[in-house]
């Protein structure tokens, strides 16, 4: 009997576009994970894979949408508040977008409405804001779960699902490999959190500092979790140079992280020897 694999895809905003290489590499190896867990962008990419999309299809969709600024602008326009009263009611806050609307405007149509319609079991993390704990979704409505998982504070409004307020799943569990314990022979985990990156620019501004501080906190959570248990394969593509919202830099990001494909293939090869 051939070995089974489970896949954990971490959060990191635009840096998670590197997950596409991972999905493509698994396709090329003929590996379909028996279970997938994801945080934030990792949950979104994981949902595409769980829905049966190939890495190539996810890659083509991402490039068709994000590779053209005019296309991004038109989809963002579709995701704007529907009415003036809705805008006034939520307060005219420039930074806080409705993440659920944005996902509906950007995600491929092949994504089903519910977890139950996915072809592979998927676990999606979010943070229960007032419950002060990790929430894991694996049933019911899919888009609201992905939105909750991706609701980066200060960029997106929190998401209400049921009567509970949720924010970004990466805050409690940036790379949720522990949710896959016992579900497969081997677990692959991919960390795209990155860390503050020193470049030639001046001092980091307050937004850079906020994102950078959350990266450092997430890295300390990951280090703590790795101290308790380790996935069979744990890889970190070189994504630190990119910011969480650098989605328009898809071509650069994909070019700079392409080596992860061979790295993963080699790691799988060594595991199965």
PDB file of C-alpha atoms in Angstrom:
ATOM      1  CA  UNK A   1       0.000   0.000   0.000  1.00  0.00           C
ATOM      2  CA  UNK A   2       1.369   3.438  -0.895  1.00  0.00           C
ATOM      3  CA  UNK A   3       2.089   6.019   1.789  1.00  0.00           C
ATOM      4  CA  UNK A   4      -0.479   8.703   2.646  1.00  0.00           C
ATOM      5  CA  UNK A   5       0.264  12.378   3.189  1.00  0.00           C
ATOM      6  CA  UNK A   6      -1.435  15.233   5.048  1.00  0.00           C
ATOM      7  CA  UNK A   7      -0.622  18.851   4.184  1.00  0.00           C
ATOM      8  CA  UNK A   8      -0.509  21.941   6.447  1.00  0.00           C
ATOM      9  CA  UNK A   9      -0.281  25.311   4.704  1.00  0.00           C
ATOM     10  CA  UNK A  10       0.640  28.314   6.850  1.00  0.00           C
ATOM     11  CA  UNK A  11      -0.523  31.925   6.867  1.00  0.00           C
ATOM     12  CA  UNK A  12       1.448  34.902   5.596  1.00  0.00           C
ATOM     13  CA  UNK A  13      -0.696  37.030   3.287  1.00  0.00           C
ATOM     14  CA  UNK A  14       0.757  37.402  -0.206  1.00  0.00           C
ATOM     15  CA  UNK A  15       3.770  35.319   0.853  1.00  0.00           C
ATOM     16  CA  UNK A  16       1.382  32.347   0.731  1.00  0.00           C
ATOM     17  CA  UNK A  17       1.374  32.516  -3.072  1.00  0.00           C
ATOM     18  CA  UNK A  18       4.479  30.323  -2.673  1.00  0.00           C
ATOM     19  CA  UNK A  19       2.068  27.530  -1.627  1.00  0.00           C
ATOM     20  CA  UNK A  20       1.152  27.226  -5.318  1.00  0.00           C
ATOM     21  CA  UNK A  21       4.608  25.738  -6.003  1.00  0.00           C
ATOM     22  CA  UNK A  22       4.013  23.193  -3.238  1.00  0.00           C
ATOM     23  CA  UNK A  23       0.656  22.137  -4.690  1.00  0.00           C
ATOM     24  CA  UNK A  24       2.205  21.860  -8.173  1.00  0.00           C
ATOM     25  CA  UNK A  25       5.083  19.754  -6.829  1.00  0.00           C
ATOM     26  CA  UNK A  26       2.650  17.361  -5.122  1.00  0.00           C
ATOM     27  CA  UNK A  27       0.652  17.113  -8.366  1.00  0.00           C
ATOM     28  CA  UNK A  28       3.842  16.264 -10.246  1.00  0.00           C
ATOM     29  CA  UNK A  29       4.656  13.584  -7.672  1.00  0.00           C
ATOM     30  CA  UNK A  30       1.110  12.190  -7.996  1.00  0.00           C
ATOM     31  CA  UNK A  31       0.404  12.869  -4.309  1.00  0.00           C
ATOM     32  CA  UNK A  32      -3.140  13.837  -3.287  1.00  0.00           C
ATOM     33  CA  UNK A  33      -3.186  14.629   0.437  1.00  0.00           C
ATOM     34  CA  UNK A  34      -5.767  12.669   2.445  1.00  0.00           C
ATOM     35  CA  UNK A  35      -6.284  15.707   4.712  1.00  0.00           C
ATOM     36  CA  UNK A  36      -5.401  19.413   4.522  1.00  0.00           C
ATOM     37  CA  UNK A  37      -5.187  22.088   7.234  1.00  0.00           C
ATOM     38  CA  UNK A  38      -4.624  25.772   6.595  1.00  0.00           C
ATOM     39  CA  UNK A  39      -4.357  29.154   8.246  1.00  0.00           C
ATOM     40  CA  UNK A  40      -5.275  32.389   6.478  1.00  0.00           C
ATOM     41  CA  UNK A  41      -3.871  32.314   2.893  1.00  0.00           C
ATOM     42  CA  UNK A  42      -2.943  28.672   3.568  1.00  0.00           C
ATOM     43  CA  UNK A  43      -6.621  27.914   4.215  1.00  0.00           C
ATOM     44  CA  UNK A  44      -7.565  29.605   0.929  1.00  0.00           C
ATOM     45  CA  UNK A  45      -4.937  27.684  -1.078  1.00  0.00           C
ATOM     46  CA  UNK A  46      -5.847  24.493   0.794  1.00  0.00           C
ATOM     47  CA  UNK A  47      -9.519  24.987  -0.089  1.00  0.00           C
ATOM     48  CA  UNK A  48      -8.618  25.204  -3.788  1.00  0.00           C
ATOM     49  CA  UNK A  49      -6.683  21.962  -3.548  1.00  0.00           C
ATOM     50  CA  UNK A  50      -9.403  20.284  -1.454  1.00  0.00           C
ATOM     51  CA  UNK A  51     -11.955  21.293  -4.092  1.00  0.00           C
ATOM     52  CA  UNK A  52      -9.986  19.277  -6.645  1.00  0.00           C
ATOM     53  CA  UNK A  53      -8.220  22.139  -8.440  1.00  0.00           C
ATOM     54  CA  UNK A  54      -4.737  21.307  -9.700  1.00  0.00           C
ATOM     55  CA  UNK A  55      -1.716  23.436  -8.828  1.00  0.00           C
ATOM     56  CA  UNK A  56      -1.612  24.515 -12.478  1.00  0.00           C
ATOM     57  CA  UNK A  57      -5.251  25.710 -12.321  1.00  0.00           C
ATOM     58  CA  UNK A  58      -4.654  27.610  -9.076  1.00  0.00           C
ATOM     59  CA  UNK A  59      -1.498  29.117 -10.580  1.00  0.00           C
ATOM     60  CA  UNK A  60      -3.281  30.195 -13.776  1.00  0.00           C
ATOM     61  CA  UNK A  61      -6.228  31.697 -11.885  1.00  0.00           C
ATOM     62  CA  UNK A  62      -3.934  33.598  -9.478  1.00  0.00           C
ATOM     63  CA  UNK A  63      -1.808  34.955 -12.291  1.00  0.00           C
ATOM     64  CA  UNK A  64      -4.809  35.915 -14.447  1.00  0.00           C
ATOM     65  CA  UNK A  65      -6.300  37.876 -11.556  1.00  0.00           C
ATOM     66  CA  UNK A  66      -3.288  39.266  -9.658  1.00  0.00           C
ATOM     67  CA  UNK A  67      -0.936  39.689 -12.607  1.00  0.00           C
ATOM     68  CA  UNK A  68      -3.093  42.504 -14.028  1.00  0.00           C
ATOM     69  CA  UNK A  69      -3.574  45.601 -11.836  1.00  0.00           C
ATOM     70  CA  UNK A  70      -6.686  46.610 -13.824  1.00  0.00           C
ATOM     71  CA  UNK A  71      -8.280  43.213 -13.067  1.00  0.00           C
ATOM     72  CA  UNK A  72      -7.488  43.607  -9.357  1.00  0.00           C
ATOM     73  CA  UNK A  73      -8.995  47.115  -9.365  1.00  0.00           C
ATOM     74  CA  UNK A  74     -12.175  45.942 -11.044  1.00  0.00           C
ATOM     75  CA  UNK A  75     -12.628  43.067  -8.583  1.00  0.00           C
ATOM     76  CA  UNK A  76     -11.925  45.347  -5.611  1.00  0.00           C
ATOM     77  CA  UNK A  77     -14.606  47.677  -6.981  1.00  0.00           C
ATOM     78  CA  UNK A  78     -17.071  44.767  -7.031  1.00  0.00           C
ATOM     79  CA  UNK A  79     -16.190  44.034  -3.388  1.00  0.00           C
ATOM     80  CA  UNK A  80     -16.914  47.588  -2.188  1.00  0.00           C
ATOM     81  CA  UNK A  81     -19.734  48.228   0.325  1.00  0.00           C
ATOM     82  CA  UNK A  82     -23.013  47.750  -1.496  1.00  0.00           C
ATOM     83  CA  UNK A  83     -24.835  50.784  -0.188  1.00  0.00           C
ATOM     84  CA  UNK A  84     -24.021  54.118   1.353  1.00  0.00           C
ATOM     85  CA  UNK A  85     -25.931  53.161   4.514  1.00  0.00           C
ATOM     86  CA  UNK A  86     -23.765  50.044   4.903  1.00  0.00           C
ATOM     87  CA  UNK A  87     -20.675  52.210   4.607  1.00  0.00           C
ATOM     88  CA  UNK A  88     -21.952  54.744   7.131  1.00  0.00           C
ATOM     89  CA  UNK A  89     -23.132  52.004   9.494  1.00  0.00           C
ATOM     90  CA  UNK A  90     -19.691  50.396   9.607  1.00  0.00           C
ATOM     91  CA  UNK A  91     -18.056  53.801   9.886  1.00  0.00           C
ATOM     92  CA  UNK A  92     -15.993  55.030   6.960  1.00  0.00           C
ATOM     93  CA  UNK A  93     -12.795  53.223   7.860  1.00  0.00           C
ATOM     94  CA  UNK A  94     -10.421  53.276   4.957  1.00  0.00           C
ATOM     95  CA  UNK A  95      -8.345  50.318   6.096  1.00  0.00           C
ATOM     96  CA  UNK A  96     -10.977  47.810   7.084  1.00  0.00           C
ATOM     97  CA  UNK A  97     -12.199  45.867   4.081  1.00  0.00           C
ATOM     98  CA  UNK A  98     -14.888  43.213   4.162  1.00  0.00           C
ATOM     99  CA  UNK A  99     -12.775  40.093   3.626  1.00  0.00           C
ATOM    100  CA  UNK A 100     -15.763  37.881   2.787  1.00  0.00           C
ATOM    101  CA  UNK A 101     -16.737  40.171  -0.098  1.00  0.00           C
ATOM    102  CA  UNK A 102     -13.156  40.310  -1.336  1.00  0.00           C
ATOM    103  CA  UNK A 103     -12.856  36.510  -1.317  1.00  0.00           C
ATOM    104  CA  UNK A 104     -16.100  36.182  -3.280  1.00  0.00           C
ATOM    105  CA  UNK A 105     -14.747  38.651  -5.843  1.00  0.00           C
ATOM    106  CA  UNK A 106     -11.365  36.918  -6.197  1.00  0.00           C
ATOM    107  CA  UNK A 107     -11.814  33.177  -5.647  1.00  0.00           C
ATOM    108  CA  UNK A 108     -12.335  30.748  -8.542  1.00  0.00           C
ATOM    109  CA  UNK A 109     -15.909  29.701  -9.252  1.00  0.00           C
ATOM    110  CA  UNK A 110     -14.968  26.021  -8.834  1.00  0.00           C
ATOM    111  CA  UNK A 111     -14.902  26.484  -5.046  1.00  0.00           C
ATOM    112  CA  UNK A 112     -18.026  24.907  -3.501  1.00  0.00           C
ATOM    113  CA  UNK A 113     -20.271  26.590  -0.928  1.00  0.00           C
ATOM    114  CA  UNK A 114     -19.689  24.073   1.878  1.00  0.00           C
ATOM    115  CA  UNK A 115     -16.955  21.931   3.434  1.00  0.00           C
ATOM    116  CA  UNK A 116     -19.091  18.865   2.769  1.00  0.00           C
ATOM    117  CA  UNK A 117     -18.753  19.339  -1.016  1.00  0.00           C
ATOM    118  CA  UNK A 118     -14.937  19.348  -0.928  1.00  0.00           C
ATOM    119  CA  UNK A 119     -13.140  16.283  -2.287  1.00  0.00           C
ATOM    120  CA  UNK A 120     -10.551  16.233   0.534  1.00  0.00           C
ATOM    121  CA  UNK A 121     -11.223  16.903   4.254  1.00  0.00           C
ATOM    122  CA  UNK A 122     -10.130  20.441   5.142  1.00  0.00           C
ATOM    123  CA  UNK A 123      -9.508  22.073   8.536  1.00  0.00           C
ATOM    124  CA  UNK A 124      -9.473  25.865   8.648  1.00  0.00           C
ATOM    125  CA  UNK A 125      -8.152  27.834  11.627  1.00  0.00           C
ATOM    126  CA  UNK A 126      -9.479  31.112  12.971  1.00  0.00           C
ATOM    127  CA  UNK A 127      -9.082  33.011  16.231  1.00  0.00           C
ATOM    128  CA  UNK A 128     -12.166  33.423  18.453  1.00  0.00           C
ATOM    129  CA  UNK A 129     -11.613  37.052  19.439  1.00  0.00           C
ATOM    130  CA  UNK A 130     -13.707  37.204  22.617  1.00  0.00           C
ATOM    131  CA  UNK A 131     -13.337  33.489  23.412  1.00  0.00           C
ATOM    132  CA  UNK A 132      -9.537  33.939  23.434  1.00  0.00           C
ATOM    133  CA  UNK A 133      -8.905  30.632  21.699  1.00  0.00           C
ATOM    134  CA  UNK A 134      -8.246  28.807  18.462  1.00  0.00           C
ATOM    135  CA  UNK A 135     -11.300  27.843  16.418  1.00  0.00           C
ATOM    136  CA  UNK A 136     -11.132  25.067  13.819  1.00  0.00           C
ATOM    137  CA  UNK A 137     -13.767  24.847  11.086  1.00  0.00           C
ATOM    138  CA  UNK A 138     -14.324  21.648   9.125  1.00  0.00           C
ATOM    139  CA  UNK A 139     -18.032  21.735   8.281  1.00  0.00           C
ATOM    140  CA  UNK A 140     -20.786  24.064   7.124  1.00  0.00           C
ATOM    141  CA  UNK A 141     -20.286  27.177   5.044  1.00  0.00           C
ATOM    142  CA  UNK A 142     -16.855  27.417   3.438  1.00  0.00           C
ATOM    143  CA  UNK A 143     -16.390  31.073   2.406  1.00  0.00           C
ATOM    144  CA  UNK A 144     -17.181  32.515   5.855  1.00  0.00           C
ATOM    145  CA  UNK A 145     -14.646  30.097   7.392  1.00  0.00           C
ATOM    146  CA  UNK A 146     -11.952  31.140   4.878  1.00  0.00           C
ATOM    147  CA  UNK A 147     -12.816  34.796   5.483  1.00  0.00           C
ATOM    148  CA  UNK A 148     -12.535  34.352   9.257  1.00  0.00           C
ATOM    149  CA  UNK A 149      -9.181  32.631   8.837  1.00  0.00           C
ATOM    150  CA  UNK A 150      -7.845  35.431   6.609  1.00  0.00           C
ATOM    151  CA  UNK A 151      -9.194  38.420   8.582  1.00  0.00           C
ATOM    152  CA  UNK A 152      -5.829  40.117   9.245  1.00  0.00           C
ATOM    153  CA  UNK A 153      -6.473  42.722  11.970  1.00  0.00           C
ATOM    154  CA  UNK A 154      -6.316  46.387  10.869  1.00  0.00           C
ATOM    155  CA  UNK A 155      -6.692  45.354   7.219  1.00  0.00           C
ATOM    156  CA  UNK A 156      -9.956  43.407   7.299  1.00  0.00           C
ATOM    157  CA  UNK A 157     -13.038  43.648   9.467  1.00  0.00           C
ATOM    158  CA  UNK A 158     -13.513  40.696  11.845  1.00  0.00           C
ATOM    159  CA  UNK A 159     -15.901  38.021  10.560  1.00  0.00           C
ATOM    160  CA  UNK A 160     -19.041  36.942  12.410  1.00  0.00           C
ATOM    161  CA  UNK A 161     -19.946  33.277  11.988  1.00  0.00           C
ATOM    162  CA  UNK A 162     -22.852  32.101  14.111  1.00  0.00           C
ATOM    163  CA  UNK A 163     -22.763  34.573  17.005  1.00  0.00           C
ATOM    164  CA  UNK A 164     -18.983  34.569  17.303  1.00  0.00           C
ATOM    165  CA  UNK A 165     -16.472  37.179  16.169  1.00  0.00           C
ATOM    166  CA  UNK A 166     -13.364  35.795  14.479  1.00  0.00           C
ATOM    167  CA  UNK A 167     -10.024  37.164  13.296  1.00  0.00           C
ATOM    168  CA  UNK A 168      -6.968  35.748  11.505  1.00  0.00           C
ATOM    169  CA  UNK A 169      -6.250  32.073  12.241  1.00  0.00           C
ATOM    170  CA  UNK A 170      -2.502  32.687  12.029  1.00  0.00           C
ATOM    171  CA  UNK A 171      -2.558  34.475  15.364  1.00  0.00           C
ATOM    172  CA  UNK A 172      -3.076  31.247  17.329  1.00  0.00           C
ATOM    173  CA  UNK A 173      -1.821  28.657  14.873  1.00  0.00           C
ATOM    174  CA  UNK A 174       0.299  29.997  11.989  1.00  0.00           C
ATOM    175  CA  UNK A 175       1.187  26.541  10.530  1.00  0.00           C
ATOM    176  CA  UNK A 176      -1.484  24.090  11.751  1.00  0.00           C
ATOM    177  CA  UNK A 177       0.340  20.770  11.285  1.00  0.00           C
ATOM    178  CA  UNK A 178      -0.760  19.606  14.755  1.00  0.00           C
ATOM    179  CA  UNK A 179      -4.385  19.460  13.546  1.00  0.00           C
ATOM    180  CA  UNK A 180      -3.400  16.608  11.218  1.00  0.00           C
ATOM    181  CA  UNK A 181      -1.957  14.277  13.874  1.00  0.00           C
ATOM    182  CA  UNK A 182      -2.735  10.663  13.102  1.00  0.00           C
ATOM    183  CA  UNK A 183      -4.543  11.441   9.823  1.00  0.00           C
ATOM    184  CA  UNK A 184      -1.816  10.186   7.454  1.00  0.00           C
ATOM    185  CA  UNK A 185       1.498   8.322   7.375  1.00  0.00           C
ATOM    186  CA  UNK A 186       3.389  11.569   6.805  1.00  0.00           C
ATOM    187  CA  UNK A 187       2.711  15.266   7.366  1.00  0.00           C
ATOM    188  CA  UNK A 188       4.125  18.067   5.218  1.00  0.00           C
ATOM    189  CA  UNK A 189       4.076  21.605   6.675  1.00  0.00           C
ATOM    190  CA  UNK A 190       4.930  24.835   4.853  1.00  0.00           C
ATOM    191  CA  UNK A 191       5.729  28.053   6.744  1.00  0.00           C
ATOM    192  CA  UNK A 192       5.341  31.324   4.815  1.00  0.00           C
ATOM    193  CA  UNK A 193       5.139  33.679   7.821  1.00  0.00           C
ATOM    194  CA  UNK A 194       8.571  35.137   7.048  1.00  0.00           C
ATOM    195  CA  UNK A 195      10.301  37.645   9.313  1.00  0.00           C
ATOM    196  CA  UNK A 196      11.115  41.371   9.228  1.00  0.00           C
ATOM    197  CA  UNK A 197      13.508  41.958   6.356  1.00  0.00           C
ATOM    198  CA  UNK A 198      16.208  44.619   6.356  1.00  0.00           C
ATOM    199  CA  UNK A 199      16.439  46.407   3.048  1.00  0.00           C
ATOM    200  CA  UNK A 200      17.940  49.668   1.884  1.00  0.00           C
ATOM    201  CA  UNK A 201      14.860  51.650   2.841  1.00  0.00           C
ATOM    202  CA  UNK A 202      14.637  54.033   5.761  1.00  0.00           C
ATOM    203  CA  UNK A 203      13.340  53.075   9.198  1.00  0.00           C
ATOM    204  CA  UNK A 204      10.230  50.831   9.167  1.00  0.00           C
ATOM    205  CA  UNK A 205       6.978  52.800   9.376  1.00  0.00           C
ATOM    206  CA  UNK A 206       4.201  52.011  11.850  1.00  0.00           C
ATOM    207  CA  UNK A 207       2.429  49.609   9.458  1.00  0.00           C
ATOM    208  CA  UNK A 208       5.704  47.738   8.782  1.00  0.00           C
ATOM    209  CA  UNK A 209       6.302  47.526  12.537  1.00  0.00           C
ATOM    210  CA  UNK A 210       2.811  46.196  13.206  1.00  0.00           C
ATOM    211  CA  UNK A 211       3.133  43.472  10.562  1.00  0.00           C
ATOM    212  CA  UNK A 212       6.737  42.731  11.566  1.00  0.00           C
ATOM    213  CA  UNK A 213       5.847  42.393  15.252  1.00  0.00           C
ATOM    214  CA  UNK A 214       3.067  39.931  14.403  1.00  0.00           C
ATOM    215  CA  UNK A 215       5.546  37.930  12.253  1.00  0.00           C
ATOM    216  CA  UNK A 216       7.908  37.687  15.230  1.00  0.00           C
ATOM    217  CA  UNK A 217       5.081  36.547  17.521  1.00  0.00           C
ATOM    218  CA  UNK A 218       3.973  33.928  14.996  1.00  0.00           C
ATOM    219  CA  UNK A 219       7.545  32.653  14.594  1.00  0.00           C
ATOM    220  CA  UNK A 220       7.794  32.221  18.363  1.00  0.00           C
ATOM    221  CA  UNK A 221       4.527  30.208  18.327  1.00  0.00           C
ATOM    222  CA  UNK A 222       5.869  28.024  15.491  1.00  0.00           C
ATOM    223  CA  UNK A 223       9.176  27.461  17.319  1.00  0.00           C
ATOM    224  CA  UNK A 224       7.268  26.465  20.465  1.00  0.00           C
ATOM    225  CA  UNK A 225       5.080  24.012  18.514  1.00  0.00           C
ATOM    226  CA  UNK A 226       8.097  22.491  16.751  1.00  0.00           C
ATOM    227  CA  UNK A 227       9.609  21.922  20.184  1.00  0.00           C
ATOM    228  CA  UNK A 228       6.599  19.767  21.096  1.00  0.00           C
ATOM    229  CA  UNK A 229       6.138  17.787  17.890  1.00  0.00           C
ATOM    230  CA  UNK A 230       7.449  17.943  14.363  1.00  0.00           C
ATOM    231  CA  UNK A 231       5.927  17.272  10.956  1.00  0.00           C
ATOM    232  CA  UNK A 232       7.848  14.823   8.740  1.00  0.00           C
ATOM    233  CA  UNK A 233       8.660  17.595   6.273  1.00  0.00           C
ATOM    234  CA  UNK A 234       8.857  21.257   7.329  1.00  0.00           C
ATOM    235  CA  UNK A 235       9.847  23.802   4.678  1.00  0.00           C
ATOM    236  CA  UNK A 236      10.211  27.576   4.576  1.00  0.00           C
ATOM    237  CA  UNK A 237      10.334  29.193   1.118  1.00  0.00           C
ATOM    238  CA  UNK A 238      12.353  32.470   1.051  1.00  0.00           C
ATOM    239  CA  UNK A 239       9.460  34.932   1.365  1.00  0.00           C
ATOM    240  CA  UNK A 240      10.671  37.490   3.929  1.00  0.00           C
ATOM    241  CA  UNK A 241      11.474  40.089   1.267  1.00  0.00           C
ATOM    242  CA  UNK A 242       7.766  40.355   0.452  1.00  0.00           C
ATOM    243  CA  UNK A 243       5.099  42.093   2.493  1.00  0.00           C
ATOM    244  CA  UNK A 244       1.784  40.604   3.557  1.00  0.00           C
ATOM    245  CA  UNK A 245      -0.147  42.643   0.976  1.00  0.00           C
ATOM    246  CA  UNK A 246       2.300  42.316  -1.958  1.00  0.00           C
ATOM    247  CA  UNK A 247      -0.211  40.339  -4.043  1.00  0.00           C
ATOM    248  CA  UNK A 248       0.553  42.387  -7.163  1.00  0.00           C
ATOM    249  CA  UNK A 249       4.162  41.147  -7.011  1.00  0.00           C
ATOM    250  CA  UNK A 250       2.982  37.635  -7.861  1.00  0.00           C
ATOM    251  CA  UNK A 251       5.475  37.162 -10.726  1.00  0.00           C
ATOM    252  CA  UNK A 252       8.479  38.197  -8.625  1.00  0.00           C
ATOM    253  CA  UNK A 253       7.354  36.174  -5.641  1.00  0.00           C
ATOM    254  CA  UNK A 254       6.752  33.049  -7.712  1.00  0.00           C
ATOM    255  CA  UNK A 255      10.123  33.424  -9.429  1.00  0.00           C
ATOM    256  CA  UNK A 256      12.000  33.838  -6.141  1.00  0.00           C
ATOM    257  CA  UNK A 257      10.352  30.872  -4.415  1.00  0.00           C
ATOM    258  CA  UNK A 258      10.346  28.320  -7.280  1.00  0.00           C
ATOM    259  CA  UNK A 259      13.183  26.319  -5.670  1.00  0.00           C
ATOM    260  CA  UNK A 260      10.695  25.067  -3.045  1.00  0.00           C
ATOM    261  CA  UNK A 261       9.342  22.648  -5.688  1.00  0.00           C
ATOM    262  CA  UNK A 262      12.605  20.703  -5.955  1.00  0.00           C
ATOM    263  CA  UNK A 263      13.188  21.007  -2.215  1.00  0.00           C
ATOM    264  CA  UNK A 264       9.839  19.371  -1.521  1.00  0.00           C
ATOM    265  CA  UNK A 265      10.330  16.639  -4.130  1.00  0.00           C
ATOM    266  CA  UNK A 266      13.722  15.804  -2.658  1.00  0.00           C
ATOM    267  CA  UNK A 267      12.326  15.745   0.899  1.00  0.00           C
ATOM    268  CA  UNK A 268       9.514  13.373  -0.158  1.00  0.00           C
ATOM    269  CA  UNK A 269      12.016  11.194  -1.982  1.00  0.00           C
ATOM    270  CA  UNK A 270      14.247  10.925   1.116  1.00  0.00           C
ATOM    271  CA  UNK A 271      11.231  10.183   3.304  1.00  0.00           C
ATOM    272  CA  UNK A 272      10.089   7.323   1.110  1.00  0.00           C
ATOM    273  CA  UNK A 273      13.549   5.774   0.675  1.00  0.00           C
TER     274      UNK A 273
END
